PDB file of N, CA and C in Angstrom:
ATOM      1  N   UNK A   2    -101.766 -36.696 -22.359  1.00  0.00           N
ATOM      2  CA  UNK A   2    -101.608 -37.892 -21.561  1.00  0.00           C
ATOM      3  C   UNK A   2    -102.006 -37.588 -20.120  1.00  0.00           C
ATOM      4  N   UNK A   3    -102.786 -38.425 -19.536  1.00  0.00           N
ATOM      5  CA  UNK A   3    -103.195 -38.271 -18.143  1.00  0.00           C
ATOM      6  C   UNK A   3    -102.000 -38.566 -17.254  1.00  0.00           C
ATOM      7  N   UNK A   4    -101.807 -37.728 -16.258  1.00  0.00           N
ATOM      8  CA  UNK A   4    -100.679 -37.899 -15.350  1.00  0.00           C
ATOM      9  C   UNK A   4    -101.098 -38.723 -14.140  1.00  0.00           C
ATOM     10  N   UNK A   5    -100.225 -39.632 -13.730  1.00  0.00           N
ATOM     11  CA  UNK A   5    -100.482 -40.519 -12.592  1.00  0.00           C
ATOM     12  C   UNK A   5     -99.584 -40.091 -11.436  1.00  0.00           C
ATOM     13  N   UNK A   6    -100.193 -39.901 -10.263  1.00  0.00           N
ATOM     14  CA  UNK A   6     -99.465 -39.393  -9.102  1.00  0.00           C
ATOM     15  C   UNK A   6     -99.485 -40.370  -7.924  1.00  0.00           C
ATOM     16  N   UNK A   7     -99.344 -41.649  -8.218  1.00  0.00           N
ATOM     17  CA  UNK A   7     -99.356 -42.652  -7.154  1.00  0.00           C
ATOM     18  C   UNK A   7     -98.212 -42.398  -6.176  1.00  0.00           C
ATOM     19  N   UNK A   8     -97.050 -42.052  -6.698  1.00  0.00           N
ATOM     20  CA  UNK A   8     -95.881 -41.780  -5.837  1.00  0.00           C
ATOM     21  C   UNK A   8     -96.180 -40.715  -4.788  1.00  0.00           C
ATOM     22  N   UNK A   9     -96.801 -39.623  -5.219  1.00  0.00           N
ATOM     23  CA  UNK A   9     -97.104 -38.532  -4.297  1.00  0.00           C
ATOM     24  C   UNK A   9     -98.042 -38.966  -3.180  1.00  0.00           C
ATOM     25  N   UNK A  10     -99.076 -39.717  -3.549  1.00  0.00           N
ATOM     26  CA  UNK A  10    -100.045 -40.174  -2.557  1.00  0.00           C
ATOM     27  C   UNK A  10     -99.392 -41.169  -1.603  1.00  0.00           C
ATOM     28  N   UNK A  11     -98.587 -42.080  -2.138  1.00  0.00           N
ATOM     29  CA  UNK A  11     -97.886 -43.040  -1.277  1.00  0.00           C
ATOM     30  C   UNK A  11     -96.954 -42.311  -0.308  1.00  0.00           C
ATOM     31  N   UNK A  12     -96.253 -41.323  -0.797  1.00  0.00           N
ATOM     32  CA  UNK A  12     -95.335 -40.557   0.047  1.00  0.00           C
ATOM     33  C   UNK A  12     -96.099 -39.851   1.168  1.00  0.00           C
ATOM     34  N   UNK A  13     -97.262 -39.294   0.839  1.00  0.00           N
ATOM     35  CA  UNK A  13     -98.096 -38.609   1.828  1.00  0.00           C
ATOM     36  C   UNK A  13     -98.477 -39.547   2.971  1.00  0.00           C
ATOM     37  N   UNK A  14     -98.790 -40.788   2.628  1.00  0.00           N
ATOM     38  CA  UNK A  14     -99.198 -41.764   3.638  1.00  0.00           C
ATOM     39  C   UNK A  14     -98.028 -42.562   4.209  1.00  0.00           C
ATOM     40  N   UNK A  15     -96.830 -42.308   3.711  1.00  0.00           N
ATOM     41  CA  UNK A  15     -95.657 -43.025   4.199  1.00  0.00           C
ATOM     42  C   UNK A  15     -95.683 -44.500   3.828  1.00  0.00           C
ATOM     43  N   UNK A  16     -96.217 -44.793   2.655  1.00  0.00           N
ATOM     44  CA  UNK A  16     -96.322 -46.184   2.198  1.00  0.00           C
ATOM     45  C   UNK A  16     -95.424 -46.423   0.992  1.00  0.00           C
ATOM     46  N   UNK A  17     -95.204 -47.693   0.679  1.00  0.00           N
ATOM     47  CA  UNK A  17     -94.345 -48.072  -0.436  1.00  0.00           C
ATOM     48  C   UNK A  17     -95.160 -48.773  -1.530  1.00  0.00           C
ATOM     49  N   UNK A  18     -94.550 -48.909  -2.696  1.00  0.00           N
ATOM     50  CA  UNK A  18     -95.183 -49.672  -3.772  1.00  0.00           C
ATOM     51  C   UNK A  18     -95.397 -51.113  -3.348  1.00  0.00           C
ATOM     52  N   UNK A  19     -94.437 -51.646  -2.617  1.00  0.00           N
ATOM     53  CA  UNK A  19     -94.567 -53.028  -2.142  1.00  0.00           C
ATOM     54  C   UNK A  19     -95.815 -53.159  -1.277  1.00  0.00           C
ATOM     55  N   UNK A  20     -96.021 -52.223  -0.365  1.00  0.00           N
ATOM     56  CA  UNK A  20     -97.198 -52.248   0.510  1.00  0.00           C
ATOM     57  C   UNK A  20     -98.472 -52.170  -0.319  1.00  0.00           C
ATOM     58  N   UNK A  21     -98.502 -51.270  -1.307  1.00  0.00           N
ATOM     59  CA  UNK A  21     -99.694 -51.102  -2.135  1.00  0.00           C
ATOM     60  C   UNK A  21     -99.990 -52.366  -2.936  1.00  0.00           C
ATOM     61  N   UNK A  22     -98.962 -52.975  -3.495  1.00  0.00           N
ATOM     62  CA  UNK A  22     -99.150 -54.212  -4.261  1.00  0.00           C
ATOM     63  C   UNK A  22     -99.693 -55.317  -3.364  1.00  0.00           C
ATOM     64  N   UNK A  23     -99.125 -55.439  -2.175  1.00  0.00           N
ATOM     65  CA  UNK A  23     -99.550 -56.487  -1.239  1.00  0.00           C
ATOM     66  C   UNK A  23    -100.975 -56.240  -0.742  1.00  0.00           C
ATOM     67  N   UNK A  24    -101.299 -55.000  -0.431  1.00  0.00           N
ATOM     68  CA  UNK A  24    -102.620 -54.650   0.109  1.00  0.00           C
ATOM     69  C   UNK A  24    -103.730 -54.808  -0.929  1.00  0.00           C
ATOM     70  N   UNK A  25    -103.444 -54.420  -2.168  1.00  0.00           N
ATOM     71  CA  UNK A  25    -104.473 -54.427  -3.205  1.00  0.00           C
ATOM     72  C   UNK A  25    -104.527 -55.709  -4.019  1.00  0.00           C
ATOM     73  N   UNK A  26    -103.425 -56.452  -4.022  1.00  0.00           N
ATOM     74  CA  UNK A  26    -103.364 -57.641  -4.872  1.00  0.00           C
ATOM     75  C   UNK A  26    -103.023 -57.291  -6.319  1.00  0.00           C
ATOM     76  N   UNK A  27    -102.649 -56.038  -6.546  1.00  0.00           N
ATOM     77  CA  UNK A  27    -102.252 -55.594  -7.885  1.00  0.00           C
ATOM     78  C   UNK A  27    -100.752 -55.856  -8.027  1.00  0.00           C
ATOM     79  N   UNK A  28    -100.355 -56.392  -9.156  1.00  0.00           N
ATOM     80  CA  UNK A  28     -98.951 -56.733  -9.320  1.00  0.00           C
ATOM     81  C   UNK A  28     -98.068 -55.487  -9.295  1.00  0.00           C
ATOM     82  N   UNK A  29     -96.859 -55.684  -8.807  1.00  0.00           N
ATOM     83  CA  UNK A  29     -95.880 -54.600  -8.758  1.00  0.00           C
ATOM     84  C   UNK A  29     -95.626 -54.062 -10.166  1.00  0.00           C
ATOM     85  N   UNK A  30     -95.625 -54.953 -11.156  1.00  0.00           N
ATOM     86  CA  UNK A  30     -95.403 -54.555 -12.550  1.00  0.00           C
ATOM     87  C   UNK A  30     -96.502 -53.611 -13.032  1.00  0.00           C
ATOM     88  N   UNK A  31     -97.743 -53.926 -12.722  1.00  0.00           N
ATOM     89  CA  UNK A  31     -98.860 -53.071 -13.118  1.00  0.00           C
ATOM     90  C   UNK A  31     -98.738 -51.698 -12.473  1.00  0.00           C
ATOM     91  N   UNK A  32     -98.423 -51.673 -11.192  1.00  0.00           N
ATOM     92  CA  UNK A  32     -98.262 -50.395 -10.493  1.00  0.00           C
ATOM     93  C   UNK A  32     -97.094 -49.603 -11.072  1.00  0.00           C
ATOM     94  N   UNK A  33     -95.998 -50.288 -11.406  1.00  0.00           N
ATOM     95  CA  UNK A  33     -94.836 -49.628 -11.980  1.00  0.00           C
ATOM     96  C   UNK A  33     -95.190 -49.009 -13.331  1.00  0.00           C
ATOM     97  N   UNK A  34     -95.952 -49.756 -14.157  1.00  0.00           N
ATOM     98  CA  UNK A  34     -96.351 -49.247 -15.470  1.00  0.00           C
ATOM     99  C   UNK A  34     -97.230 -48.008 -15.329  1.00  0.00           C
ATOM    100  N   UNK A  35     -98.109 -47.995 -14.342  1.00  0.00           N
ATOM    101  CA  UNK A  35     -98.924 -46.808 -14.086  1.00  0.00           C
ATOM    102  C   UNK A  35     -98.044 -45.628 -13.681  1.00  0.00           C
ATOM    103  N   UNK A  36     -97.138 -45.883 -12.755  1.00  0.00           N
ATOM    104  CA  UNK A  36     -96.248 -44.845 -12.235  1.00  0.00           C
ATOM    105  C   UNK A  36     -95.412 -44.215 -13.345  1.00  0.00           C
ATOM    106  N   UNK A  37     -94.887 -45.024 -14.234  1.00  0.00           N
ATOM    107  CA  UNK A  37     -93.985 -44.561 -15.283  1.00  0.00           C
ATOM    108  C   UNK A  37     -94.710 -44.049 -16.530  1.00  0.00           C
ATOM    109  N   UNK A  38     -96.048 -44.131 -16.515  1.00  0.00           N
ATOM    110  CA  UNK A  38     -96.797 -43.671 -17.680  1.00  0.00           C
ATOM    111  C   UNK A  38     -96.738 -44.630 -18.845  1.00  0.00           C
ATOM    112  N   UNK A  39     -96.424 -45.883 -18.573  1.00  0.00           N
ATOM    113  CA  UNK A  39     -96.296 -46.896 -19.627  1.00  0.00           C
ATOM    114  C   UNK A  39     -97.616 -47.636 -19.864  1.00  0.00           C
ATOM    115  N   UNK A  40     -98.569 -47.493 -18.946  1.00  0.00           N
ATOM    116  CA  UNK A  40     -99.849 -48.187 -19.077  1.00  0.00           C
ATOM    117  C   UNK A  40    -100.707 -47.470 -20.118  1.00  0.00           C
ATOM    118  N   UNK A  41    -101.416 -48.228 -20.907  1.00  0.00           N
ATOM    119  CA  UNK A  41    -102.290 -47.651 -21.916  1.00  0.00           C
ATOM    120  C   UNK A  41    -103.665 -47.324 -21.352  1.00  0.00           C
ATOM    121  N   UNK A  42    -103.975 -47.879 -20.200  1.00  0.00           N
ATOM    122  CA  UNK A  42    -105.265 -47.640 -19.570  1.00  0.00           C
ATOM    123  C   UNK A  42    -105.260 -48.213 -18.170  1.00  0.00           C
ATOM    124  N   UNK A  43    -106.368 -47.998 -17.468  1.00  0.00           N
ATOM    125  CA  UNK A  43    -106.501 -48.549 -16.123  1.00  0.00           C
ATOM    126  C   UNK A  43    -107.926 -49.064 -15.966  1.00  0.00           C
ATOM    127  N   UNK A  44    -108.039 -50.242 -15.444  1.00  0.00           N
ATOM    128  CA  UNK A  44    -109.321 -50.867 -15.182  1.00  0.00           C
ATOM    129  C   UNK A  44    -109.961 -50.160 -13.984  1.00  0.00           C
ATOM    130  N   UNK A  45    -111.276 -49.955 -14.021  1.00  0.00           N
ATOM    131  CA  UNK A  45    -111.954 -49.300 -12.904  1.00  0.00           C
ATOM    132  C   UNK A  45    -111.779 -50.075 -11.599  1.00  0.00           C
ATOM    133  N   UNK A  46    -111.736 -51.391 -11.686  1.00  0.00           N
ATOM    134  CA  UNK A  46    -111.538 -52.221 -10.497  1.00  0.00           C
ATOM    135  C   UNK A  46    -110.162 -51.953  -9.883  1.00  0.00           C
ATOM    136  N   UNK A  47    -109.153 -51.820 -10.723  1.00  0.00           N
ATOM    137  CA  UNK A  47    -107.799 -51.519 -10.265  1.00  0.00           C
ATOM    138  C   UNK A  47    -107.763 -50.147  -9.607  1.00  0.00           C
ATOM    139  N   UNK A  48    -108.387 -49.172 -10.243  1.00  0.00           N
ATOM    140  CA  UNK A  48    -108.437 -47.819  -9.697  1.00  0.00           C
ATOM    141  C   UNK A  48    -109.156 -47.804  -8.352  1.00  0.00           C
ATOM    142  N   UNK A  49    -110.235 -48.542  -8.257  1.00  0.00           N
ATOM    143  CA  UNK A  49    -110.989 -48.611  -6.999  1.00  0.00           C
ATOM    144  C   UNK A  49    -110.154 -49.242  -5.884  1.00  0.00           C
ATOM    145  N   UNK A  50    -109.423 -50.297  -6.185  1.00  0.00           N
ATOM    146  CA  UNK A  50    -108.573 -50.947  -5.179  1.00  0.00           C
ATOM    147  C   UNK A  50    -107.504 -49.989  -4.663  1.00  0.00           C
ATOM    148  N   UNK A  51    -106.890 -49.242  -5.582  1.00  0.00           N
ATOM    149  CA  UNK A  51    -105.856 -48.281  -5.192  1.00  0.00           C
ATOM    150  C   UNK A  51    -106.463 -47.197  -4.301  1.00  0.00           C
ATOM    151  N   UNK A  52    -107.609 -46.678  -4.712  1.00  0.00           N
ATOM    152  CA  UNK A  52    -108.263 -45.613  -3.940  1.00  0.00           C
ATOM    153  C   UNK A  52    -108.706 -46.101  -2.563  1.00  0.00           C
ATOM    154  N   UNK A  53    -109.209 -47.314  -2.478  1.00  0.00           N
ATOM    155  CA  UNK A  53    -109.607 -47.860  -1.176  1.00  0.00           C
ATOM    156  C   UNK A  53    -108.402 -48.033  -0.261  1.00  0.00           C
ATOM    157  N   UNK A  54    -107.322 -48.559  -0.796  1.00  0.00           N
ATOM    158  CA  UNK A  54    -106.122 -48.792   0.013  1.00  0.00           C
ATOM    159  C   UNK A  54    -105.533 -47.483   0.520  1.00  0.00           C
ATOM    160  N   UNK A  55    -105.579 -46.442  -0.317  1.00  0.00           N
ATOM    161  CA  UNK A  55    -104.964 -45.166   0.046  1.00  0.00           C
ATOM    162  C   UNK A  55    -105.978 -44.161   0.608  1.00  0.00           C
ATOM    163  N   UNK A  56    -107.236 -44.586   0.706  1.00  0.00           N
ATOM    164  CA  UNK A  56    -108.305 -43.721   1.223  1.00  0.00           C
ATOM    165  C   UNK A  56    -108.278 -42.370   0.499  1.00  0.00           C
ATOM    166  N   UNK A  57    -108.369 -42.446  -0.837  1.00  0.00           N
ATOM    167  CA  UNK A  57    -108.324 -41.222  -1.644  1.00  0.00           C
ATOM    168  C   UNK A  57    -109.342 -41.324  -2.775  1.00  0.00           C
ATOM    169  N   UNK A  58    -109.424 -40.285  -3.559  1.00  0.00           N
ATOM    170  CA  UNK A  58    -110.308 -40.219  -4.721  1.00  0.00           C
ATOM    171  C   UNK A  58    -109.483 -40.396  -5.996  1.00  0.00           C
ATOM    172  N   UNK A  59    -110.105 -40.840  -7.091  1.00  0.00           N
ATOM    173  CA  UNK A  59    -109.362 -40.981  -8.347  1.00  0.00           C
ATOM    174  C   UNK A  59    -108.642 -39.691  -8.763  1.00  0.00           C
ATOM    175  N   UNK A  60    -109.227 -38.546  -8.478  1.00  0.00           N
ATOM    176  CA  UNK A  60    -108.604 -37.274  -8.826  1.00  0.00           C
ATOM    177  C   UNK A  60    -107.334 -36.989  -8.052  1.00  0.00           C
ATOM    178  N   UNK A  61    -107.133 -37.698  -6.941  1.00  0.00           N
ATOM    179  CA  UNK A  61    -105.890 -37.547  -6.181  1.00  0.00           C
ATOM    180  C   UNK A  61    -104.740 -38.286  -6.864  1.00  0.00           C
ATOM    181  N   UNK A  62    -105.095 -39.287  -7.660  1.00  0.00           N
ATOM    182  CA  UNK A  62    -104.101 -40.132  -8.320  1.00  0.00           C
ATOM    183  C   UNK A  62    -103.921 -39.749  -9.789  1.00  0.00           C
ATOM    184  N   UNK A  63    -105.016 -39.436 -10.444  1.00  0.00           N
ATOM    185  CA  UNK A  63    -104.997 -39.138 -11.875  1.00  0.00           C
ATOM    186  C   UNK A  63    -105.364 -37.682 -12.118  1.00  0.00           C
ATOM    187  N   UNK A  64    -104.606 -37.005 -12.954  1.00  0.00           N
ATOM    188  CA  UNK A  64    -104.950 -35.639 -13.332  1.00  0.00           C
ATOM    189  C   UNK A  64    -104.908 -35.516 -14.846  1.00  0.00           C
ATOM    190  N   UNK A  65    -105.784 -34.680 -15.389  1.00  0.00           N
ATOM    191  CA  UNK A  65    -105.798 -34.505 -16.846  1.00  0.00           C
ATOM    192  C   UNK A  65    -104.526 -33.813 -17.303  1.00  0.00           C
ATOM    193  N   UNK A  66    -104.251 -33.927 -18.583  1.00  0.00           N
ATOM    194  CA  UNK A  66    -103.042 -33.273 -19.099  1.00  0.00           C
ATOM    195  C   UNK A  66    -103.169 -31.760 -18.970  1.00  0.00           C
ATOM    196  N   UNK A  67    -102.061 -31.119 -18.730  1.00  0.00           N
ATOM    197  CA  UNK A  67    -102.083 -29.666 -18.661  1.00  0.00           C
ATOM    198  C   UNK A  67    -101.686 -29.123 -20.024  1.00  0.00           C
ATOM    199  N   UNK A  68    -102.630 -28.526 -20.686  1.00  0.00           N
ATOM    200  CA  UNK A  68    -102.369 -27.954 -21.994  1.00  0.00           C
ATOM    201  C   UNK A  68    -103.240 -26.722 -22.169  1.00  0.00           C
ATOM    202  N   UNK A  69    -102.815 -25.866 -23.042  1.00  0.00           N
ATOM    203  CA  UNK A  69    -103.581 -24.662 -23.318  1.00  0.00           C
ATOM    204  C   UNK A  69    -104.678 -24.999 -24.307  1.00  0.00           C
ATOM    205  N   UNK A  70    -105.850 -24.451 -24.067  1.00  0.00           N
ATOM    206  CA  UNK A  70    -106.971 -24.673 -24.947  1.00  0.00           C
ATOM    207  C   UNK A  70    -106.703 -23.960 -26.275  1.00  0.00           C
ATOM    208  N   UNK A  71    -106.960 -24.649 -27.370  1.00  0.00           N
ATOM    209  CA  UNK A  71    -106.753 -24.031 -28.680  1.00  0.00           C
ATOM    210  C   UNK A  71    -107.719 -22.873 -28.854  1.00  0.00           C
ATOM    211  N   UNK A  72    -107.373 -21.930 -29.713  1.00  0.00           N
ATOM    212  CA  UNK A  72    -108.235 -20.770 -29.961  1.00  0.00           C
ATOM    213  C   UNK A  72    -109.607 -21.192 -30.453  1.00  0.00           C
ATOM    214  N   UNK A  73    -109.639 -22.163 -31.356  1.00  0.00           N
ATOM    215  CA  UNK A  73    -110.904 -22.630 -31.909  1.00  0.00           C
ATOM    216  C   UNK A  73    -111.778 -23.246 -30.820  1.00  0.00           C
ATOM    217  N   UNK A  74    -111.191 -24.031 -29.953  1.00  0.00           N
ATOM    218  CA  UNK A  74    -111.944 -24.666 -28.876  1.00  0.00           C
ATOM    219  C   UNK A  74    -112.432 -23.617 -27.883  1.00  0.00           C
ATOM    220  N   UNK A  75    -111.598 -22.621 -27.595  1.00  0.00           N
ATOM    221  CA  UNK A  75    -111.978 -21.554 -26.688  1.00  0.00           C
ATOM    222  C   UNK A  75    -113.165 -20.777 -27.234  1.00  0.00           C
ATOM    223  N   UNK A  76    -113.176 -20.528 -28.555  1.00  0.00           N
ATOM    224  CA  UNK A  76    -114.290 -19.817 -29.177  1.00  0.00           C
ATOM    225  C   UNK A  76    -115.576 -20.614 -29.057  1.00  0.00           C
ATOM    226  N   UNK A  77    -115.500 -21.932 -29.302  1.00  0.00           N
ATOM    227  CA  UNK A  77    -116.690 -22.783 -29.189  1.00  0.00           C
ATOM    228  C   UNK A  77    -117.211 -22.789 -27.753  1.00  0.00           C
ATOM    229  N   UNK A  78    -116.295 -22.871 -26.803  1.00  0.00           N
ATOM    230  CA  UNK A  78    -116.694 -22.915 -25.399  1.00  0.00           C
ATOM    231  C   UNK A  78    -117.371 -21.613 -24.991  1.00  0.00           C
ATOM    232  N   UNK A  79    -116.830 -20.466 -25.407  1.00  0.00           N
ATOM    233  CA  UNK A  79    -117.431 -19.190 -25.027  1.00  0.00           C
ATOM    234  C   UNK A  79    -118.760 -18.978 -25.750  1.00  0.00           C
ATOM    235  N   UNK A  80    -118.931 -19.571 -26.936  1.00  0.00           N
ATOM    236  CA  UNK A  80    -120.189 -19.453 -27.671  1.00  0.00           C
ATOM    237  C   UNK A  80    -121.300 -20.224 -26.984  1.00  0.00           C
ATOM    238  N   UNK A  81    -120.956 -21.251 -26.222  1.00  0.00           N
ATOM    239  CA  UNK A  81    -121.957 -22.055 -25.527  1.00  0.00           C
ATOM    240  C   UNK A  81    -122.509 -21.358 -24.285  1.00  0.00           C
ATOM    241  N   UNK A  82    -121.795 -20.375 -23.822  1.00  0.00           N
ATOM    242  CA  UNK A  82    -122.234 -19.687 -22.597  1.00  0.00           C
ATOM    243  C   UNK A  82    -123.387 -18.761 -22.839  1.00  0.00           C
TER     244      UNK A  82
END
């Protein structure tokens, strides 16, 4: 599952969810679902609005899951080198 770090970015800028919802026009419910990991996806337009408001990159908000690569996948990856 991709991790969403909107809280961290908002805290860095000293902003609130209310401010982000008002600035972007994205509903508080949508932002809450992203924050809690309840959203099944995110529209690129929504992601762009959040990034513009917070002056950040998508990678500042979204990070891939942290997991160990399986042995089989590691073997395939090293074979490609």
